[in-house]
Coordinates of C-alpha atoms in Angstrom, one line a residue:
M163 CA -62.2 33.9 10.5
A164 CA -61.5 37.1 8.8
I165 CA -60.2 38.1 6.0
S166 CA -57.0 40.3 5.6
F167 CA -56.7 44.1 5.2
R168 CA -55.7 43.2 1.5
A169 CA -58.2 40.7 0.6
R170 CA -60.9 43.8 1.9
L171 CA -58.7 46.2 0.1
I172 CA -58.1 44.6 -3.4
R173 CA -62.4 43.7 -3.3
H174 CA -63.3 46.7 -2.8
L175 CA -60.2 48.4 -6.4
A176 CA -61.5 45.3 -8.4
R177 CA -65.5 46.3 -7.5
R178 CA -64.7 49.9 -8.6
Y179 CA -63.2 48.8 -11.4
L180 CA -65.0 46.4 -13.1
A181 CA -67.8 49.1 -12.2
R182 CA -66.3 51.4 -14.5
M183 CA -67.5 48.4 -16.8
P184 CA -71.3 49.7 -19.0
A185 CA -73.1 46.5 -18.2
D186 CA -73.4 46.3 -21.6
A187 CA -70.3 46.6 -23.5
D188 CA -69.2 44.7 -26.3
V189 CA -66.6 42.3 -26.9
I190 CA -63.7 43.9 -28.7
A191 CA -64.1 46.6 -24.7
L192 CA -65.0 43.6 -22.2
R193 CA -61.2 42.4 -24.0
Q194 CA -59.3 45.9 -23.4
S195 CA -60.2 45.9 -20.1
F196 CA -60.0 42.3 -19.2
E197 CA -56.3 42.9 -20.7
A198 CA -55.2 46.2 -19.8
G199 CA -56.3 45.2 -16.0
A200 CA -53.9 41.1 -16.5
R201 CA -51.2 44.1 -17.0
R202 CA -51.8 44.7 -13.6
L203 CA -50.8 41.6 -11.7
R204 CA -47.0 39.8 -11.1
G205 CA -46.2 36.3 -12.2
A206 CA -43.8 34.8 -10.8
G207 CA -40.7 36.2 -11.1
D208 CA -38.5 32.5 -11.6
V209 CA -40.5 31.2 -14.1
T210 CA -39.6 31.4 -18.3
V211 CA -41.8 32.3 -20.4
E212 CA -41.9 30.9 -24.2
T213 CA -44.3 31.0 -26.7
L214 CA -44.3 28.1 -28.7
T215 CA -46.9 26.6 -31.0
T216 CA -48.8 23.7 -29.3
A217 CA -51.4 21.6 -32.1
G218 CA -51.7 25.2 -34.5
L219 CA -52.4 27.7 -31.3
N220 CA -50.1 30.6 -29.4
C221 CA -49.4 28.4 -26.3
D222 CA -47.6 29.5 -23.1
W223 CA -44.8 27.6 -21.5
L224 CA -44.6 28.8 -18.2
T225 CA -41.3 26.6 -16.4
P226 CA -40.6 26.6 -13.2
P227 CA -36.9 26.3 -12.0
A228 CA -35.8 22.6 -11.4
A229 CA -39.2 21.6 -13.5
D230 CA -40.3 18.3 -13.5
E231 CA -40.7 17.9 -16.8
T232 CA -42.2 14.3 -17.1
A233 CA -45.2 16.1 -16.6
V234 CA -47.2 19.1 -17.4
L235 CA -50.7 21.6 -15.8
C236 CA -52.3 22.7 -19.8
Y237 CA -54.4 25.4 -18.1
L238 CA -57.3 26.7 -19.9
H239 CA -57.9 30.5 -19.0
G240 CA -61.3 31.9 -18.9
G241 CA -63.3 34.7 -20.2
G242 CA -66.5 33.9 -20.6
Y243 CA -65.7 32.5 -23.7
V244 CA -65.5 35.4 -25.4
M245 CA -62.4 37.5 -24.0
G246 CA -59.0 36.3 -21.9
S247 CA -55.7 34.6 -23.4
R248 CA -52.7 32.9 -22.2
V249 CA -51.4 37.0 -21.4
T250 CA -54.3 37.5 -19.2
H251 CA -53.7 34.5 -17.1
R252 CA -49.7 34.2 -17.1
P253 CA -49.3 35.5 -13.2
M254 CA -51.3 33.5 -12.3
V255 CA -50.3 30.0 -14.3
S256 CA -47.0 30.7 -13.3
H257 CA -47.5 31.2 -10.1
I258 CA -49.8 27.6 -10.2
A259 CA -46.6 25.9 -12.4
R260 CA -44.0 27.5 -9.8
A261 CA -46.3 25.7 -6.6
A262 CA -46.2 22.7 -7.8
G263 CA -42.9 22.6 -9.4
V264 CA -44.0 21.4 -13.3
P265 CA -44.4 23.3 -16.6
A266 CA -48.1 24.8 -17.5
A267 CA -48.5 24.9 -20.7
V268 CA -51.5 28.0 -21.0
P269 CA -53.5 27.1 -25.1
D270 CA -55.2 31.2 -26.8
Y271 CA -57.8 28.4 -27.7
R272 CA -60.6 30.1 -30.1
L273 CA -63.0 32.3 -28.9
A274 CA -66.7 33.4 -29.5
P275 CA -68.4 34.9 -31.0
E276 CA -65.8 34.5 -34.1
H277 CA -65.5 30.8 -32.9
P278 CA -68.5 29.6 -31.9
F279 CA -69.5 26.1 -29.5
P280 CA -67.3 23.5 -29.8
A281 CA -64.4 25.9 -31.6
A282 CA -62.3 26.1 -28.2
L283 CA -63.3 22.8 -27.1
D284 CA -62.2 20.7 -30.9
D285 CA -59.1 23.2 -29.9
C286 CA -58.5 22.1 -26.2
C287 CA -58.7 18.6 -27.3
A288 CA -55.8 18.9 -29.7
V289 CA -53.7 20.6 -27.5
Y290 CA -54.3 17.7 -24.8
R291 CA -53.7 14.9 -28.3
Q292 CA -50.6 17.5 -29.3
L293 CA -48.9 16.5 -25.7
L294 CA -50.0 12.7 -25.9
V295 CA -48.1 12.7 -28.8
Q296 CA -44.9 14.5 -27.7
G297 CA -44.3 10.8 -25.5
L298 CA -46.2 12.8 -22.4
D299 CA -47.7 10.0 -19.8
P300 CA -50.9 11.1 -19.6
A301 CA -51.3 10.2 -15.9
R302 CA -48.6 12.9 -15.9
I303 CA -51.0 15.6 -16.8
V304 CA -52.9 17.8 -15.3
I305 CA -55.8 19.4 -17.4
G306 CA -57.1 22.4 -15.3
G307 CA -59.2 26.0 -15.5
D308 CA -60.9 28.6 -14.3
S309 CA -64.5 30.5 -14.8
A310 CA -64.9 28.8 -18.6
G311 CA -61.9 27.4 -18.7
G312 CA -62.6 25.4 -15.9
G313 CA -65.8 24.3 -18.2
L314 CA -63.6 23.7 -21.1
A315 CA -61.9 21.8 -19.1
L316 CA -64.4 19.2 -17.2
A317 CA -66.1 19.4 -21.5
T318 CA -62.3 18.4 -22.3
L319 CA -61.9 14.9 -20.2
L320 CA -65.8 14.6 -21.2
A321 CA -64.8 14.3 -25.2
L322 CA -61.7 12.4 -24.6
R323 CA -63.1 9.7 -22.4
D324 CA -66.1 9.2 -25.1
A325 CA -63.4 9.3 -27.3
G326 CA -61.6 6.3 -25.9
K327 CA -58.9 8.7 -25.4
P328 CA -56.8 8.1 -22.6
L329 CA -57.1 10.5 -19.7
P330 CA -54.8 13.1 -17.4
G331 CA -54.1 12.2 -13.9
A332 CA -56.1 15.4 -12.0
L333 CA -58.4 17.8 -12.7
V334 CA -58.3 21.4 -11.2
L335 CA -61.6 23.8 -11.6
L336 CA -61.8 27.0 -9.6
S337 CA -64.9 29.1 -10.3
P338 CA -66.3 26.9 -13.3
W339 CA -68.7 27.9 -15.2
L340 CA -70.5 24.3 -16.2
D341 CA -74.3 25.0 -16.1
L342 CA -75.1 26.9 -19.1
T343 CA -78.4 26.8 -18.3
G344 CA -78.3 29.3 -15.3
T345 CA -80.4 26.8 -13.3
G346 CA -78.1 27.6 -10.2
S347 CA -78.2 30.3 -7.3
R348 CA -75.9 33.5 -8.5
A349 CA -74.9 35.0 -5.2
N350 CA -75.1 39.3 -5.9
V351 CA -72.0 40.0 -3.9
D352 CA -69.3 38.9 -6.3
P353 CA -67.3 42.1 -7.1
V354 CA -65.6 40.5 -9.9
F355 CA -68.2 38.4 -12.7
R356 CA -72.4 39.8 -12.9
A357 CA -74.9 37.3 -13.5
N358 CA -76.6 40.0 -15.4
G359 CA -74.3 39.6 -17.8
M360 CA -74.2 36.1 -18.0
P361 CA -76.9 35.3 -21.1
R362 CA -75.4 37.3 -23.3
L363 CA -72.3 35.5 -23.0
T364 CA -74.1 31.6 -23.9
R365 CA -75.6 33.5 -26.6
H366 CA -71.6 34.9 -27.7
Y367 CA -71.0 31.1 -27.3
C368 CA -73.6 28.4 -28.7
R369 CA -77.2 27.8 -29.2
E370 CA -79.9 28.2 -27.1
E371 CA -80.4 24.5 -28.1
Q372 CA -77.1 23.5 -27.1
L373 CA -77.2 25.0 -23.6
A374 CA -77.9 21.8 -21.6
T375 CA -76.1 19.5 -24.0
P376 CA -73.5 18.6 -21.7
L377 CA -70.1 19.3 -23.8
V378 CA -72.2 23.4 -23.5
S379 CA -73.1 22.6 -19.6
P380 CA -71.5 19.7 -18.4
L381 CA -72.7 19.8 -15.3
L382 CA -75.2 18.2 -16.5
A383 CA -73.4 14.8 -18.0
E384 CA -72.5 11.7 -17.0
L385 CA -69.2 12.1 -14.9
G386 CA -68.1 8.7 -14.5
G387 CA -64.7 7.4 -14.3
L388 CA -63.0 10.5 -14.4
P389 CA -59.7 11.0 -13.0
P390 CA -59.3 12.2 -9.1
V391 CA -61.0 16.4 -9.0
L392 CA -59.7 19.5 -6.7
V393 CA -62.5 22.2 -7.2
Q394 CA -61.6 25.9 -5.1
V395 CA -64.4 28.4 -5.1
G396 CA -65.0 31.4 -3.6
A397 CA -68.1 31.2 -0.7
H398 CA -68.7 34.9 -2.0
E399 CA -68.8 33.5 -6.3
I400 CA -71.1 34.1 -8.9
L401 CA -70.8 30.9 -9.6
L402 CA -70.2 28.5 -5.9
S403 CA -74.0 26.5 -6.8
D404 CA -71.9 25.5 -9.7
A405 CA -69.1 23.9 -8.2
T406 CA -70.7 22.6 -5.3
R407 CA -73.8 21.3 -7.7
V408 CA -70.3 19.5 -9.6
A409 CA -68.6 18.7 -6.7
D410 CA -71.7 16.5 -5.1
R411 CA -72.5 14.6 -8.8
L412 CA -68.7 14.0 -9.0
S413 CA -69.3 12.7 -5.7
T414 CA -72.3 10.5 -6.8
A415 CA -70.6 8.7 -9.9
G416 CA -67.7 7.1 -8.4
V417 CA -65.2 10.2 -8.9
R418 CA -62.9 11.3 -6.2
V419 CA -63.6 15.1 -5.7
T420 CA -61.6 18.0 -3.0
L421 CA -64.0 21.0 -2.7
Q422 CA -62.8 23.8 -1.3
V423 CA -64.1 27.0 -0.3
W424 CA -63.1 29.6 0.5
P425 CA -64.6 32.1 2.9
E426 CA -65.7 35.8 1.5
M427 CA -64.0 35.0 -1.5
W428 CA -65.0 35.6 -5.2
H429 CA -64.8 34.4 -8.9
V430 CA -61.2 33.5 -9.8
F431 CA -59.3 34.9 -6.4
Q432 CA -56.3 33.0 -7.0
F433 CA -56.0 36.3 -10.0
F434 CA -54.3 37.7 -6.8
A435 CA -51.2 35.0 -6.0
G436 CA -48.4 36.8 -5.0
R437 CA -50.2 39.6 -3.5
M438 CA -53.4 39.0 -1.0
P439 CA -52.6 36.0 1.3
E440 CA -56.1 34.1 0.8
A441 CA -54.7 33.2 -3.0
T442 CA -51.0 32.4 -2.2
R443 CA -52.5 30.1 0.2
A444 CA -55.2 28.9 -2.3
V445 CA -52.2 28.0 -5.1
R446 CA -49.8 26.4 -3.1
D447 CA -53.0 24.6 -1.8
I448 CA -53.2 23.4 -5.7
G449 CA -49.5 23.3 -5.9
A450 CA -49.6 20.5 -3.4
Y451 CA -52.7 18.5 -4.7
I452 CA -51.3 18.0 -9.0
R453 CA -47.8 17.1 -6.6
H454 CA -49.6 14.3 -4.5
T455 CA -52.2 13.6 -7.1
I456 CA -49.5 13.0 -9.8
G457 CA -46.8 12.3 -7.8
A458 CA -44.0 14.6 -9.2
P459 CA -42.1 15.9 -6.3
P460 CA -41.8 18.7 -3.8
A461 CA -41.8 22.4 -6.1
A462 CA -38.4 24.1 -5.9
A463 CA -39.7 26.3 -4.5
D464 CA -42.8 27.9 -2.2
A465 CA -45.3 30.0 -3.9
A466 CA -45.9 31.4 -1.0
A467 CA -42.5 33.2 -1.7
D468 CA -43.5 35.9 -4.0
E469 CA -45.7 37.2 -0.9
P470 CA -45.5 40.5 -0.1
A471 CA -44.4 42.0 3.6

């Protein structure tokens, strides 16, 4: 099935926008570019935003109308471990929160190179533990993340499991970066994520001898004992093999996994929910998955309502 005209247009514009960023741009320039690009996105208009301190971190709490506040989505933003924030991901996560009908918490975990591994992982585990302290039932918590945030999300579950902590009810991974050793295949058609920039990001995040450790490259971990997992990835995704391999390994380990490969889509295409039909449908699927898996009531509003005519 052919992708929409809007998807073709956004793909073209995204490629042009990223082409203006030098391949050797420093971290500050990367962060500024990401923040500037995110300002062009549109969030779900009826989702309220409140910035609170959670486990010592600034954290956006995004609450849709009539939200089921006995549940929460803890969403870990992507950005190659060196960029991204609660602000860059606020638009996309607001659509996911509304589709799921639950509040979403988006923490500003510490970034590399100022704070290399395991700082970000420690922060994410601390946020989850704080949610438990606040009285949330772990079975009604969903952890999600995209790209590097997807790697952090899976690593967080592994760290919690190995520490004997109660695990959340589900895990949602969007274009997850799960193998920092670079052993998977890398597509050259992704308009957003450049393969030649990945080694530099890994050098910022951790030492070379740490690359194959399970909490850095969770694809290489033993994956048994985890809750149900949804994986969404684009067929033109630079990290497609990370997604397909983790789905295979999860299934082999006895974990219930749902893999969705979206034709001709690219890295974290869900960013364009509300502006692109494929992204809006993907977000609607995420919301339905969360509601079905943790038993949340139907969402008060359909994510497709923000789709332009």
